[in-house]
PDB file of C-alpha atoms in Angstrom:
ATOM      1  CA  UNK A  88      15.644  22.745 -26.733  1.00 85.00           C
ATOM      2  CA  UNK A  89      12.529  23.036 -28.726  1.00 93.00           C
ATOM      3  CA  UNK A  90      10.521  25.919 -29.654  1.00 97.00           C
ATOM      4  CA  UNK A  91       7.230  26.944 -29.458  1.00 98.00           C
ATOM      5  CA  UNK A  92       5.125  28.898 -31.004  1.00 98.00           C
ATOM      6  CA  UNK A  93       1.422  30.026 -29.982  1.00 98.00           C
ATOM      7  CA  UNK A  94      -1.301  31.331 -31.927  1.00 98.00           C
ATOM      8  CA  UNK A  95      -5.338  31.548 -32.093  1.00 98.00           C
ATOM      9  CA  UNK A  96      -5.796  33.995 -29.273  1.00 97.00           C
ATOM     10  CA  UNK A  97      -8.198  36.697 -29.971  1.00 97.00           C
ATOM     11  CA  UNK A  98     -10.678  39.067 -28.392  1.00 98.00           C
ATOM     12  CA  UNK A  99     -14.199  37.338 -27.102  1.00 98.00           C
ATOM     13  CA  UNK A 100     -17.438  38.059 -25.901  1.00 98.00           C
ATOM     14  CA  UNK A 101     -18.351  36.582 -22.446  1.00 98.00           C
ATOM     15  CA  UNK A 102     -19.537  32.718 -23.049  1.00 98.00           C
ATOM     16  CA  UNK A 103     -17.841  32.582 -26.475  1.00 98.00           C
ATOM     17  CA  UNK A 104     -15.136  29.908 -27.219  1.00 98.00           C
ATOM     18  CA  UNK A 105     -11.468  29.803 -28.942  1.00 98.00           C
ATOM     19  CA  UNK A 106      -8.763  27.522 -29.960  1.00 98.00           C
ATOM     20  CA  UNK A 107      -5.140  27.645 -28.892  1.00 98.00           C
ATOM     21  CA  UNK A 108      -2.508  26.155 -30.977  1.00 98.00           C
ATOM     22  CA  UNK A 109       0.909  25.931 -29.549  1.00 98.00           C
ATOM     23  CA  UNK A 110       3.518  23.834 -32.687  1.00 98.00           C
ATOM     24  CA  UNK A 111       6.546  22.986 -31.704  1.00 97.00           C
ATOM     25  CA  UNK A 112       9.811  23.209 -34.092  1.00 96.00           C
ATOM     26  CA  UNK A 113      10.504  19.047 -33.492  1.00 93.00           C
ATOM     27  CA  UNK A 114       8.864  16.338 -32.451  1.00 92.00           C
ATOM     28  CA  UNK A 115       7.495  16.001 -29.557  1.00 92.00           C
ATOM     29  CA  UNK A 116       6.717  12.719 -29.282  1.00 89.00           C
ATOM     30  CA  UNK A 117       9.500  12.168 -26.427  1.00 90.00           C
ATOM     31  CA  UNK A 118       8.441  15.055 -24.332  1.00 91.00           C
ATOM     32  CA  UNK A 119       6.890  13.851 -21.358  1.00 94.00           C
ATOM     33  CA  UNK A 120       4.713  17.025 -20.641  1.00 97.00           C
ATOM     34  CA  UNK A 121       3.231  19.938 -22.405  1.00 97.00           C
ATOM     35  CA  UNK A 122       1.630  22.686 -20.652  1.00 98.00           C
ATOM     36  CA  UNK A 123      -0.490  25.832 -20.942  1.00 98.00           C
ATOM     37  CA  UNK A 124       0.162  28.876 -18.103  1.00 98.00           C
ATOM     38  CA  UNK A 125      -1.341  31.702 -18.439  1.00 98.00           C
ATOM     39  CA  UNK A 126      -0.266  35.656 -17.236  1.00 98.00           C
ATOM     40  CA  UNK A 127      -2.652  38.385 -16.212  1.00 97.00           C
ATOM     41  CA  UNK A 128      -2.180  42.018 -15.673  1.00 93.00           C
ATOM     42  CA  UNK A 129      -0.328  42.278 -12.314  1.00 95.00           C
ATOM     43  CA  UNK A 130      -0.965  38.729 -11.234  1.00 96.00           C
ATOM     44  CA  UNK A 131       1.559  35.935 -11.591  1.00 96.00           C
ATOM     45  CA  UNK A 132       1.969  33.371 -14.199  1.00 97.00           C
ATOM     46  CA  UNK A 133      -0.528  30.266 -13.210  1.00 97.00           C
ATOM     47  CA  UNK A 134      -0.721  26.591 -14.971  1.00 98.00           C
ATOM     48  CA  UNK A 135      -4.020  26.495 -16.831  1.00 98.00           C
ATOM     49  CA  UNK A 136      -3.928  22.979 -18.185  1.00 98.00           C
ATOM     50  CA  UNK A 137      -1.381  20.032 -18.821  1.00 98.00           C
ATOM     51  CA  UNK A 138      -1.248  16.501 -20.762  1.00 97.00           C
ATOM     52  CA  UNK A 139       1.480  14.389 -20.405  1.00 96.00           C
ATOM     53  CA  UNK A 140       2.871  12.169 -23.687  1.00 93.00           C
ATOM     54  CA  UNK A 141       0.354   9.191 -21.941  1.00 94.00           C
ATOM     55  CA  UNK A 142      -2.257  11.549 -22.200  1.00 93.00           C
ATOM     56  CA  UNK A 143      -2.677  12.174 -18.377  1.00 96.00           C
ATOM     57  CA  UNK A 144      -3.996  15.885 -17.885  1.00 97.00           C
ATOM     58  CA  UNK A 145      -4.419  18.414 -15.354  1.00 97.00           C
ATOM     59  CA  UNK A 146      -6.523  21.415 -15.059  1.00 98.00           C
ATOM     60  CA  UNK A 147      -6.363  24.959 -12.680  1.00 97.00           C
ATOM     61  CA  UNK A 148      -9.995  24.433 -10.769  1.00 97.00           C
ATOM     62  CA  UNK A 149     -11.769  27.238 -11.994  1.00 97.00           C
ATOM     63  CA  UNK A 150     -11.425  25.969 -15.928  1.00 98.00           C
ATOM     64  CA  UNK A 151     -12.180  22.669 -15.118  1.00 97.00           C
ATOM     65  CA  UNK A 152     -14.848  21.854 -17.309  1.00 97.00           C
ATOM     66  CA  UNK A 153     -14.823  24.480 -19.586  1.00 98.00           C
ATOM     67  CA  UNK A 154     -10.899  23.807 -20.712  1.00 98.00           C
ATOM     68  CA  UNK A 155      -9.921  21.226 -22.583  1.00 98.00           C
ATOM     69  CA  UNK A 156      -6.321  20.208 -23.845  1.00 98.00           C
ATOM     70  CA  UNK A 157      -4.998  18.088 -25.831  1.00 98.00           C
ATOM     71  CA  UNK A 158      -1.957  16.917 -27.893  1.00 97.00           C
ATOM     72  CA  UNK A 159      -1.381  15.477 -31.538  1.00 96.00           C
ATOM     73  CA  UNK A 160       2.118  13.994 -31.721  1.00 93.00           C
ATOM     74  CA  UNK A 161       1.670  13.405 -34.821  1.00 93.00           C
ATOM     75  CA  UNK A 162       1.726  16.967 -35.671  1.00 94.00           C
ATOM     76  CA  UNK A 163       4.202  18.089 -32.792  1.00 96.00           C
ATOM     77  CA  UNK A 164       1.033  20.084 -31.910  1.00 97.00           C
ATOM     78  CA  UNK A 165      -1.022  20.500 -28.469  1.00 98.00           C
ATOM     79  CA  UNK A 166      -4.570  22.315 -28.300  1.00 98.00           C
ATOM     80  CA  UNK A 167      -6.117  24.380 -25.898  1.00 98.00           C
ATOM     81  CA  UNK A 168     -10.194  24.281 -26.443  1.00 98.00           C
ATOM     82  CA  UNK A 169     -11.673  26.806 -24.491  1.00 98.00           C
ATOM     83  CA  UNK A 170     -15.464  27.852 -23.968  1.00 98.00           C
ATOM     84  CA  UNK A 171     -17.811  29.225 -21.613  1.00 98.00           C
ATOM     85  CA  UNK A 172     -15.262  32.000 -21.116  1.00 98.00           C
ATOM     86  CA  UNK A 173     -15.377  35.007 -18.480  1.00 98.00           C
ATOM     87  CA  UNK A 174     -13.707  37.695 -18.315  1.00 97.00           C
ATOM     88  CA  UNK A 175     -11.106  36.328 -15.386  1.00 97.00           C
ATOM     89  CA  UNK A 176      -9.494  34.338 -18.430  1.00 98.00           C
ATOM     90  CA  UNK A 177      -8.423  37.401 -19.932  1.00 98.00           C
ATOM     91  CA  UNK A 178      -4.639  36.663 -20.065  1.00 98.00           C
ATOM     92  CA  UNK A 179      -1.400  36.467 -22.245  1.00 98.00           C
ATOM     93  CA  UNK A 180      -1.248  32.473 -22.834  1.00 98.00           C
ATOM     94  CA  UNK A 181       1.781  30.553 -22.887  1.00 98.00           C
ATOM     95  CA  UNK A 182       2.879  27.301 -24.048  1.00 98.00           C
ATOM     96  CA  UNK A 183       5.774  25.363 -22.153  1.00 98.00           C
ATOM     97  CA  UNK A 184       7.497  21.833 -22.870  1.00 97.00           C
ATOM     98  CA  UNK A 185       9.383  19.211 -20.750  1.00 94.00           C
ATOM     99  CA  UNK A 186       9.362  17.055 -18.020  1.00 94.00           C
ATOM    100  CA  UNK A 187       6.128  16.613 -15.997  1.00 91.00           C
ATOM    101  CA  UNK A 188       8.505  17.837 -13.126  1.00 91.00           C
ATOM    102  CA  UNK A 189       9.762  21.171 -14.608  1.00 93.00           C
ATOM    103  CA  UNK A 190       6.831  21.881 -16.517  1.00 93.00           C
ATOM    104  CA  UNK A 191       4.004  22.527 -14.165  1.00 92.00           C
ATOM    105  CA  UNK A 192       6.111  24.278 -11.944  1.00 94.00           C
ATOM    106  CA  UNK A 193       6.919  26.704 -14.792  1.00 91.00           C
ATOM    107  CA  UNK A 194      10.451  25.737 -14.599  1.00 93.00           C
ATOM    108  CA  UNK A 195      10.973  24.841 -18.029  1.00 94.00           C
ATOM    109  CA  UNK A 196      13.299  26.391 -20.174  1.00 93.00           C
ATOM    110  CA  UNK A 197      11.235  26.245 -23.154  1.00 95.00           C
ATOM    111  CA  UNK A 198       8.320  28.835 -23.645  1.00 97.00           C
ATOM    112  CA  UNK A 199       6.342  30.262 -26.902  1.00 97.00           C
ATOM    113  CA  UNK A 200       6.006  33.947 -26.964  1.00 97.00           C
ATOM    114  CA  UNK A 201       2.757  34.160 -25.676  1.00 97.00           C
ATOM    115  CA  UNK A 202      -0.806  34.530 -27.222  1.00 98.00           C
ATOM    116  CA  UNK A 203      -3.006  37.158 -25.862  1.00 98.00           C
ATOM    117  CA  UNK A 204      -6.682  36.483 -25.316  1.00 98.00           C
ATOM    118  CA  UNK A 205      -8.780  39.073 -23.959  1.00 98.00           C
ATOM    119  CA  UNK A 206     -12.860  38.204 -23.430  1.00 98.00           C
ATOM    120  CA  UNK A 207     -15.200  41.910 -23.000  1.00 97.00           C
ATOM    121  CA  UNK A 208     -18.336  42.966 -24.349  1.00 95.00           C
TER     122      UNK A 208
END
């Protein structure tokens, strides 16, 4: 099982931009899909973005466009770019690993500890 560990989430004005990081402890060069969700206050935990290892990627609707991910295998490392944020991103971030199947369904077993970015003025 590999682990993951998130970081670059922050506090934001309305339109500004960040960078997630999510590293994994091992290679992940065999994992077929890695995955952002994301967790509001009293709302449940929704995929944000995914990339598979042939660089095939999915995106919730309403950051399409403004959300970009990607992966560096090289660097058992996968990127979240985000800009034009609103407030309705405001969320705890997670990162998630495994197959495409278990993955975007949330249903993997391995998760980073979250990263919490909040955007107010």
């Amino acid at each position: 099982q590999v682990q993951l560990a998130e970081s670059g989430g922050g506090l934001v004005q309305p339109g500004g931009s960040l960078r997630l990081s999510c590293v994994a402890s091992k290679s992940i060069s065999s994992i077929n899909t890695m995955a952002w969700f994301r967790q509001a206050p009293g709302k449940q935990r929704e995929l944000v973005a995914a990339i598979t290892n042939a660089g095939h990627t999915n995106y919730l609707p309403s950051v399409l466009g403004r959300f970009t991910v990607t992966r560096d295998d090289a660097t058992n490392a996968m990127y979240l770019e985000m800009s034009g944020l609103k407030p309705e991103d405001t969320a705890v971030y997670y990162c998630t690993a495994g197959p495409w199947s278990l993955a975007v369904y949330g249903k993997s077993d391995s998760w980073g500890q979250g990263t919490q970015v909040t955007v107010s003025s």
